[in-house]
Amino acid sequence: MAMLYMSGWENGEHWKGLMRQHLPDVEFRIYPEIGDPADIEMALIWHVALDQLKTFPNLKLISSLGAGVDHLVGERHHLPDGVPLTRLVDPSMTSQMTAWCVMAVLNHHRRWDDYREFHRERRYEEIDVAPPADVTVGVLGLGELGGSVARALLPMGYQVTGWSRSPKDIDGVQCFHGAAELTAFLAGCDIVVCLLPLTDETRGILNAETLSRMKPGAFIVNGARGAHIVEPDLIAAIDSGRIAGATVDVQVQEPMAPDHPFWFHPRILTFPHVAALTIAETCAPQIADNYRRMKDGRPLLNLVDMDRGY
Ligand code: NDP
Ligand code: OXD
């Protein structure tokens, strides 16, 4: 029986070496070297060849090689019925994302770009900046990543709020939940950090209407998925002066086309989807654990609820 690695990344051999340490008796194959399709019991997948999954008659577990599963849920017609899908929840990914979001918040709040400009111009001048206690950072999504970002901002003195689907109780964080509380949540934010999963309910959640509900001069940080933002609406809101700017790790189309307007916008900073990378060393043990759980019929870790979409 075998595990098949289907990622499109060029580190298959590296994963193979690691998985051999954790599961020495399990053969590790790297797509497109499938061998006999009947051998494949577990697939590790990112964006590659989803339409092949139904051709493995003994497939018992699909594991996303990322934390997000929108691309898999969105293509669920390719997933064999009844085969569970798990995702990665990894402390390294959480700390990477936390650091990236904190960096984006601090850079905006402490006027990094303006001081860089002053430095170039040899201007030794002070810019008025509100103390953190007067700045509210709101986190959309209070799960593994959003919860960590919210907690990390507290000791820096920020007012922290958050929004999730179900009610949450996080010490020091004012928690909102459900569609009915979205407007109240947004209205209080100076900086909004998006860490939602991309689902039918959250696609385009940052649009002309919701952006207009934010405080004038609010700033957007998106570490989740590009399609959470209606990109032309964001540009219009920034150009009108309503929104101060945005830092986005993710875009609707990745990689961004050379003529994408984000490249040319002075108030938008883009990153190439690097906020939290999958580190094979830290993720291999949980994948091995789930393999053993699948074999023993024990409950799986980080199971995706296909109907909920995350
Ligand atoms: P989780 O599933 O742990 O958390 C998701 C949070 O969003 C939960 O708090 C959930 O609410 C909330 N949520 C979901 N749907 C809604 C809704 N309709 N209304 C309000 N709240 C909602 O996910 P993670 O924190 O692990 O990851 C979040 C996303 O980050 C991933 O889906 C992925 O897209 C992105 N990501 C990006 C990376 C990058 O490098 N840029 C790397 C890793 C992830 P509740 O708690 O009530 O369920
Ligand atoms: C993920 C990602 O979901 O890298 O893990 O975006």
Short mmCIF file of C-alpha atoms and ligand atoms in Angstrom, two decimals:
data_model
loop_
_atom_site.label_atom_id
_atom_site.label_comp_id
_atom_site.label_asym_id
_atom_site.label_seq_id
_atom_site.Cartn_x
_atom_site.Cartn_y
_atom_site.Cartn_z
CA MET A 1 0.00 0.00 0.00
CA ALA A 2 1.26 3.51 -0.80
CA MET A 3 0.98 7.23 -0.14
CA LEU A 4 0.95 9.49 -3.22
CA TYR A 5 2.41 13.00 -3.17
CA MET A 6 0.60 15.28 -5.64
CA SER A 7 1.77 18.84 -5.09
CA GLY A 8 3.39 20.36 -8.14
CA TRP A 9 6.19 21.55 -5.84
CA GLU A 10 9.70 20.34 -6.52
CA ASN A 11 10.36 18.93 -3.07
CA GLY A 12 8.84 15.47 -3.45
CA GLU A 13 12.10 13.67 -2.70
CA HIS A 14 12.52 15.72 0.46
CA TRP A 15 9.05 14.70 1.64
CA LYS A 16 9.81 11.12 0.70
CA GLY A 17 12.88 11.07 2.97
CA LEU A 18 10.93 12.56 5.85
CA MET A 19 7.92 10.29 5.49
CA ARG A 20 10.23 7.29 5.40
CA GLN A 21 11.43 8.27 8.87
CA HIS A 22 7.87 8.45 10.19
CA LEU A 23 6.31 5.57 8.23
CA PRO A 24 9.17 3.27 7.18
CA ASP A 25 6.79 0.56 5.96
CA VAL A 26 4.71 2.77 3.69
CA GLU A 27 5.76 3.27 0.10
CA PHE A 28 5.88 6.97 -0.89
CA ARG A 29 5.23 7.76 -4.54
CA ILE A 30 5.56 11.11 -6.26
CA TYR A 31 3.03 12.08 -8.91
CA PRO A 32 3.01 11.39 -11.86
CA GLU A 33 4.77 8.09 -10.89
CA ILE A 34 1.57 6.53 -9.58
CA GLY A 35 2.39 2.88 -10.17
CA ASP A 36 -0.61 0.62 -9.67
CA PRO A 37 -3.53 2.96 -8.80
CA ALA A 38 -4.96 0.23 -6.57
CA ASP A 39 -1.98 0.66 -4.17
CA ILE A 40 -2.80 4.27 -3.29
CA GLU A 41 -4.41 4.55 0.15
CA MET A 42 -3.60 8.16 0.99
CA ALA A 43 -3.06 11.20 -1.25
CA LEU A 44 -1.20 14.35 -0.18
CA ILE A 45 -2.49 17.02 -2.46
CA TRP A 46 -2.20 20.68 -3.31
CA HIS A 47 -3.25 21.91 -6.76
CA VAL A 48 -2.29 18.95 -8.93
CA ALA A 49 -4.43 16.44 -10.85
CA LEU A 50 -7.50 16.46 -8.62
CA ASP A 51 -9.37 14.70 -11.37
CA GLN A 52 -7.16 11.62 -10.83
CA LEU A 53 -8.36 10.99 -7.30
CA LYS A 54 -11.37 8.95 -8.33
CA THR A 55 -9.12 6.55 -10.23
CA PHE A 56 -7.61 5.18 -7.00
CA PRO A 57 -10.06 2.45 -5.96
CA ASN A 58 -8.54 1.96 -2.48
CA LEU A 59 -8.09 5.63 -1.55
CA LYS A 60 -9.07 6.11 2.11
CA LEU A 61 -7.73 9.54 3.02
CA ILE A 62 -6.92 12.81 1.24
CA SER A 63 -4.70 15.31 3.05
CA SER A 64 -4.37 18.91 1.88
CA LEU A 65 -0.76 20.07 1.87
CA GLY A 66 -1.97 23.45 3.05
CA ALA A 67 -4.19 24.88 5.75
CA GLY A 68 -6.73 26.14 3.23
CA VAL A 69 -8.92 23.69 1.35
CA ASP A 70 -11.10 25.98 -0.76
CA HIS A 71 -9.59 24.63 -3.99
CA LEU A 72 -10.48 21.09 -2.92
CA VAL A 73 -13.94 21.86 -1.56
CA GLY A 74 -14.65 23.91 -4.69
CA GLU A 75 -13.71 20.90 -6.84
CA ARG A 76 -15.45 18.38 -4.64
CA HIS A 77 -16.98 16.67 -7.67
CA HIS A 78 -13.45 15.30 -8.25
CA LEU A 79 -13.19 13.87 -4.74
CA PRO A 80 -14.33 10.28 -4.32
CA ASP A 81 -17.51 9.99 -2.21
CA GLY A 82 -16.96 9.12 1.40
CA VAL A 83 -13.18 9.65 1.42
CA PRO A 84 -12.35 12.10 4.23
CA LEU A 85 -10.32 15.27 3.61
CA THR A 86 -7.94 16.62 6.25
CA ARG A 87 -5.93 19.86 6.29
CA LEU A 88 -2.76 21.07 7.97
CA VAL A 89 -2.79 22.81 11.32
CA ASP A 90 0.82 23.43 12.11
CA PRO A 91 2.51 25.54 14.79
CA SER A 92 5.14 26.70 12.31
CA MET A 93 2.49 27.88 9.88
CA THR A 94 0.65 29.62 12.70
CA SER A 95 3.74 31.47 13.88
CA GLN A 96 4.69 32.44 10.32
CA MET A 97 1.22 33.85 9.69
CA THR A 98 1.14 35.59 13.04
CA ALA A 99 4.46 37.29 12.35
CA TRP A 100 3.39 38.32 8.85
CA CYS A 101 0.12 39.88 10.03
CA VAL A 102 1.78 41.64 12.97
CA MET A 103 4.41 42.97 10.56
CA ALA A 104 1.69 44.36 8.26
CA VAL A 105 -0.20 45.94 11.16
CA LEU A 106 2.92 47.53 12.64
CA ASN A 107 4.24 48.76 9.31
CA HIS A 108 0.98 50.54 8.68
CA HIS A 109 0.41 51.87 12.18
CA ARG A 110 4.01 53.02 12.74
CA ARG A 111 4.21 54.60 9.28
CA TRP A 112 7.17 52.54 8.09
CA ASP A 113 6.80 53.61 4.44
CA ASP A 114 6.62 57.30 5.33
CA TYR A 115 9.69 57.12 7.54
CA ARG A 116 11.53 55.23 4.78
CA GLU A 117 10.70 58.14 2.51
CA PHE A 118 11.82 60.66 5.17
CA HIS A 119 15.06 58.72 5.52
CA ARG A 120 15.70 59.00 1.80
CA GLU A 121 15.05 62.73 2.01
CA ARG A 122 17.14 63.16 5.23
CA ARG A 123 14.11 64.61 7.01
CA TYR A 124 14.40 64.15 10.77
CA GLU A 125 10.72 64.67 11.48
CA GLU A 126 8.09 63.14 13.65
CA ILE A 127 4.72 61.90 12.38
CA ASP A 128 1.81 61.92 14.80
CA VAL A 129 0.77 58.33 15.51
CA ALA A 130 -2.02 57.23 17.83
CA PRO A 131 -0.90 55.00 20.71
CA PRO A 132 -1.82 51.31 20.25
CA ALA A 133 -4.49 51.63 22.96
CA ASP A 134 -6.36 53.96 20.59
CA VAL A 135 -6.07 51.64 17.61
CA THR A 136 -8.53 48.78 17.06
CA VAL A 137 -7.34 45.82 15.04
CA GLY A 138 -10.17 43.53 14.00
CA VAL A 139 -9.47 39.98 12.87
CA LEU A 140 -11.91 38.33 10.47
CA GLY A 141 -11.76 34.64 11.40
CA LEU A 142 -10.76 33.54 14.88
CA GLY A 143 -9.56 30.03 14.07
CA GLU A 144 -6.04 28.59 14.28
CA LEU A 145 -4.44 31.54 12.51
CA GLY A 146 -6.79 34.42 13.32
CA GLY A 147 -6.93 33.45 17.00
CA SER A 148 -3.16 33.47 17.18
CA VAL A 149 -2.89 36.88 15.49
CA ALA A 150 -5.51 38.35 17.83
CA ARG A 151 -3.62 37.06 20.90
CA ALA A 152 -0.26 38.28 19.58
CA LEU A 153 -1.53 41.86 19.19
CA LEU A 154 -2.77 42.14 22.78
CA PRO A 155 0.59 42.52 24.56
CA MET A 156 1.48 45.28 22.10
CA GLY A 157 -1.36 47.27 23.57
CA TYR A 158 -3.81 47.25 20.66
CA GLN A 159 -7.54 47.03 21.11
CA VAL A 160 -8.32 43.69 19.50
CA THR A 161 -11.65 42.52 18.15
CA GLY A 162 -12.56 39.47 16.13
CA TRP A 163 -15.35 37.96 14.07
CA SER A 164 -16.18 34.31 13.60
CA ARG A 165 -19.10 32.09 12.67
CA SER A 166 -19.72 30.70 16.15
CA PRO A 167 -19.37 32.67 19.41
CA LYS A 168 -15.88 32.86 20.88
CA ASP A 169 -14.51 33.80 24.26
CA ILE A 170 -10.89 34.96 24.03
CA ASP A 171 -9.43 36.85 26.98
CA GLY A 172 -8.91 40.49 26.05
CA VAL A 173 -10.51 40.20 22.61
CA GLN A 174 -13.95 41.62 21.91
CA CYS A 175 -15.61 38.86 19.93
CA PHE A 176 -18.37 39.26 17.36
CA HIS A 177 -20.00 36.44 15.45
CA GLY A 178 -22.37 35.71 12.63
CA ALA A 179 -23.58 37.77 9.68
CA ALA A 180 -25.74 39.93 11.93
CA GLU A 181 -22.70 41.28 13.81
CA LEU A 182 -20.41 41.87 10.83
CA THR A 183 -21.36 45.52 10.36
CA ALA A 184 -20.86 46.35 14.05
CA PHE A 185 -17.51 44.57 13.98
CA LEU A 186 -16.29 46.41 10.86
CA ALA A 187 -17.48 49.79 12.09
CA GLY A 188 -15.07 49.65 15.02
CA CYS A 189 -11.89 48.66 13.17
CA ASP A 190 -8.94 50.88 12.29
CA ILE A 191 -7.18 47.89 10.76
CA VAL A 192 -8.92 44.75 9.47
CA VAL A 193 -6.94 41.52 9.15
CA CYS A 194 -8.62 38.82 7.05
CA LEU A 195 -7.93 35.21 8.05
CA LEU A 196 -11.16 33.57 6.97
CA PRO A 197 -11.39 30.40 4.93
CA LEU A 198 -12.72 31.01 1.43
CA THR A 199 -16.26 29.63 1.26
CA ASP A 200 -19.50 30.55 -0.47
CA GLU A 201 -20.27 32.73 2.55
CA THR A 202 -16.95 34.56 2.71
CA ARG A 203 -16.13 35.04 -0.99
CA GLY A 204 -16.04 38.77 -1.75
CA ILE A 205 -16.68 39.67 1.89
CA LEU A 206 -14.53 42.80 1.52
CA ASN A 207 -16.51 44.67 -1.13
CA ALA A 208 -17.79 48.19 -1.82
CA GLU A 209 -20.56 47.81 0.73
CA THR A 210 -18.50 46.37 3.60
CA LEU A 211 -15.54 48.66 2.91
CA SER A 212 -17.92 51.62 3.18
CA ARG A 213 -18.96 50.39 6.64
CA MET A 214 -15.43 50.69 7.99
CA LYS A 215 -14.00 53.71 9.73
CA PRO A 216 -12.74 56.30 7.24
CA GLY A 217 -9.02 55.67 6.85
CA ALA A 218 -9.21 51.99 7.83
CA PHE A 219 -6.47 49.71 6.53
CA ILE A 220 -6.81 46.17 5.14
CA VAL A 221 -4.48 43.22 5.65
CA ASN A 222 -5.32 40.01 3.75
CA GLY A 223 -3.44 36.82 4.60
CA ALA A 224 -6.25 34.45 3.62
CA ARG A 225 -7.38 34.19 0.00
CA GLY A 226 -7.44 36.78 -2.78
CA ALA A 227 -11.13 36.23 -3.51
CA HIS A 228 -12.11 37.49 -0.06
CA ILE A 229 -11.56 40.94 -1.57
CA VAL A 230 -13.41 42.33 -4.57
CA GLU A 231 -10.21 43.81 -5.94
CA PRO A 232 -11.71 46.65 -8.06
CA ASP A 233 -13.85 47.68 -5.04
CA LEU A 234 -10.74 47.86 -2.86
CA ILE A 235 -8.92 50.01 -5.39
CA ALA A 236 -11.95 52.32 -5.71
CA ALA A 237 -12.26 52.61 -1.92
CA ILE A 238 -8.57 53.50 -1.59
CA ASP A 239 -8.67 55.95 -4.48
CA SER A 240 -11.67 57.69 -2.94
CA GLY A 241 -9.72 58.10 0.31
CA ARG A 242 -12.20 56.00 2.27
CA ILE A 243 -9.69 53.18 2.87
CA ALA A 244 -6.07 54.10 3.63
CA GLY A 245 -4.44 51.16 1.85
CA ALA A 246 -3.83 47.43 1.97
CA THR A 247 -1.19 44.78 2.40
CA VAL A 248 -2.17 41.54 0.66
CA ASP A 249 -0.36 38.22 0.60
CA VAL A 250 -2.96 36.69 -1.71
CA GLN A 251 -4.71 37.77 -4.89
CA VAL A 252 -7.61 36.53 -7.00
CA GLN A 253 -5.23 35.39 -9.71
CA GLU A 254 -1.88 33.98 -8.61
CA PRO A 255 0.68 34.73 -9.81
CA MET A 256 -0.59 38.24 -10.47
CA ALA A 257 -0.59 39.24 -14.13
CA PRO A 258 2.09 41.82 -15.03
CA ASP A 259 -0.61 44.42 -15.66
CA HIS A 260 -2.54 43.80 -12.43
CA PRO A 261 -3.44 47.23 -10.98
CA PHE A 262 -2.13 46.23 -7.53
CA TRP A 263 1.43 46.38 -8.92
CA PHE A 264 1.05 50.05 -9.70
CA HIS A 265 -0.93 51.23 -6.70
CA PRO A 266 1.10 53.34 -4.25
CA ARG A 267 -1.08 52.30 -1.30
CA ILE A 268 -1.18 48.57 -1.93
CA LEU A 269 1.68 46.26 -1.05
CA THR A 270 1.55 42.73 -2.44
CA PHE A 271 3.36 39.59 -1.36
CA PRO A 272 3.47 36.42 -3.51
CA HIS A 273 1.49 34.10 -1.18
CA VAL A 274 4.30 33.58 1.30
CA ALA A 275 2.76 34.55 4.64
CA ALA A 276 2.78 30.97 5.95
CA LEU A 277 4.54 28.25 4.01
CA THR A 278 4.12 24.51 4.49
CA ILE A 279 7.27 23.27 6.21
CA ALA A 280 7.71 19.55 5.50
CA GLU A 281 9.65 18.89 8.73
CA THR A 282 6.87 20.14 10.99
CA CYS A 283 3.96 18.80 8.92
CA ALA A 284 5.21 15.28 8.19
CA PRO A 285 4.51 13.96 11.74
CA GLN A 286 0.83 14.95 11.65
CA ILE A 287 0.43 13.41 8.21
CA ALA A 288 1.98 10.18 9.50
CA ASP A 289 -0.27 10.35 12.55
CA ASN A 290 -3.35 10.66 10.36
CA TYR A 291 -2.18 7.76 8.20
CA ARG A 292 -1.97 5.56 11.31
CA ARG A 293 -5.34 6.82 12.52
CA MET A 294 -6.87 5.99 9.15
CA LYS A 295 -5.36 2.47 9.30
CA ASP A 296 -6.58 1.91 12.88
CA GLY A 297 -10.00 3.46 12.34
CA ARG A 298 -9.34 6.15 14.97
CA PRO A 299 -10.69 9.74 14.61
CA LEU A 300 -8.68 11.85 12.17
CA LEU A 301 -6.97 15.12 13.07
CA ASN A 302 -8.00 18.37 11.35
CA LEU A 303 -10.89 16.88 9.43
CA VAL A 304 -12.58 19.22 6.94
CA ASP A 305 -16.33 19.63 7.12
CA MET A 306 -17.19 19.55 3.41
CA ASP A 307 -20.63 21.07 3.89
CA ARG A 308 -19.32 23.96 5.97
CA GLY A 309 -16.48 24.38 3.43
CA TYR A 310 -13.54 24.50 5.88
P1 NDP B 1 -9.72 27.84 10.70
O1 NDP B 1 -10.70 26.92 10.07
O2 NDP B 1 -8.98 27.37 11.90
O3 NDP B 1 -10.46 29.19 11.14
C1 NDP B 1 -11.39 29.80 10.32
C2 NDP B 1 -12.10 30.90 11.11
O4 NDP B 1 -12.99 31.59 10.23
C3 NDP B 1 -12.97 30.34 12.23
O5 NDP B 1 -12.91 31.18 13.35
C4 NDP B 1 -14.37 30.36 11.63
O6 NDP B 1 -15.42 30.49 12.57
C5 NDP B 1 -14.30 31.61 10.79
N1 NDP B 1 -15.32 31.58 9.75
C6 NDP B 1 -15.49 30.67 8.74
N2 NDP B 1 -16.58 30.98 8.02
C7 NDP B 1 -17.11 32.08 8.57
C8 NDP B 1 -18.26 32.85 8.30
N3 NDP B 1 -19.08 32.56 7.28
N4 NDP B 1 -18.53 33.90 9.08
C9 NDP B 1 -17.71 34.22 10.12
N5 NDP B 1 -16.60 33.53 10.45
C10 NDP B 1 -16.31 32.46 9.67
O7 NDP B 1 -8.72 28.30 9.56
P2 NDP B 1 -7.19 28.77 9.71
O8 NDP B 1 -7.15 29.84 10.73
O9 NDP B 1 -6.31 27.60 9.88
O10 NDP B 1 -6.90 29.34 8.25
C11 NDP B 1 -7.64 30.41 7.71
C12 NDP B 1 -7.30 30.58 6.24
O11 NDP B 1 -6.01 31.15 6.08
C13 NDP B 1 -7.20 29.29 5.42
O12 NDP B 1 -8.48 28.82 5.07
C14 NDP B 1 -6.40 29.73 4.22
O13 NDP B 1 -7.26 30.20 3.21
C15 NDP B 1 -5.57 30.89 4.74
N6 NDP B 1 -4.14 30.57 4.76
C16 NDP B 1 -3.29 31.37 4.04
C17 NDP B 1 -1.93 31.12 4.04
C18 NDP B 1 -0.99 32.01 3.32
O14 NDP B 1 0.18 31.69 3.23
N7 NDP B 1 -1.43 33.15 2.84
C19 NDP B 1 -1.38 29.98 4.76
C20 NDP B 1 -2.35 29.25 5.52
C21 NDP B 1 -3.68 29.53 5.49
P3 NDP B 1 -15.70 29.33 13.65
O15 NDP B 1 -14.54 29.40 14.61
O16 NDP B 1 -16.97 29.74 14.26
O17 NDP B 1 -15.74 28.05 12.87
C1 OXD B 2 -2.40 27.32 2.87
C2 OXD B 2 -1.72 28.27 2.05
O1 OXD B 2 -3.61 27.29 2.84
O2 OXD B 2 -0.51 28.14 1.85
O3 OXD B 2 -1.72 26.57 3.58
O4 OXD B 2 -2.31 29.23 1.56
#
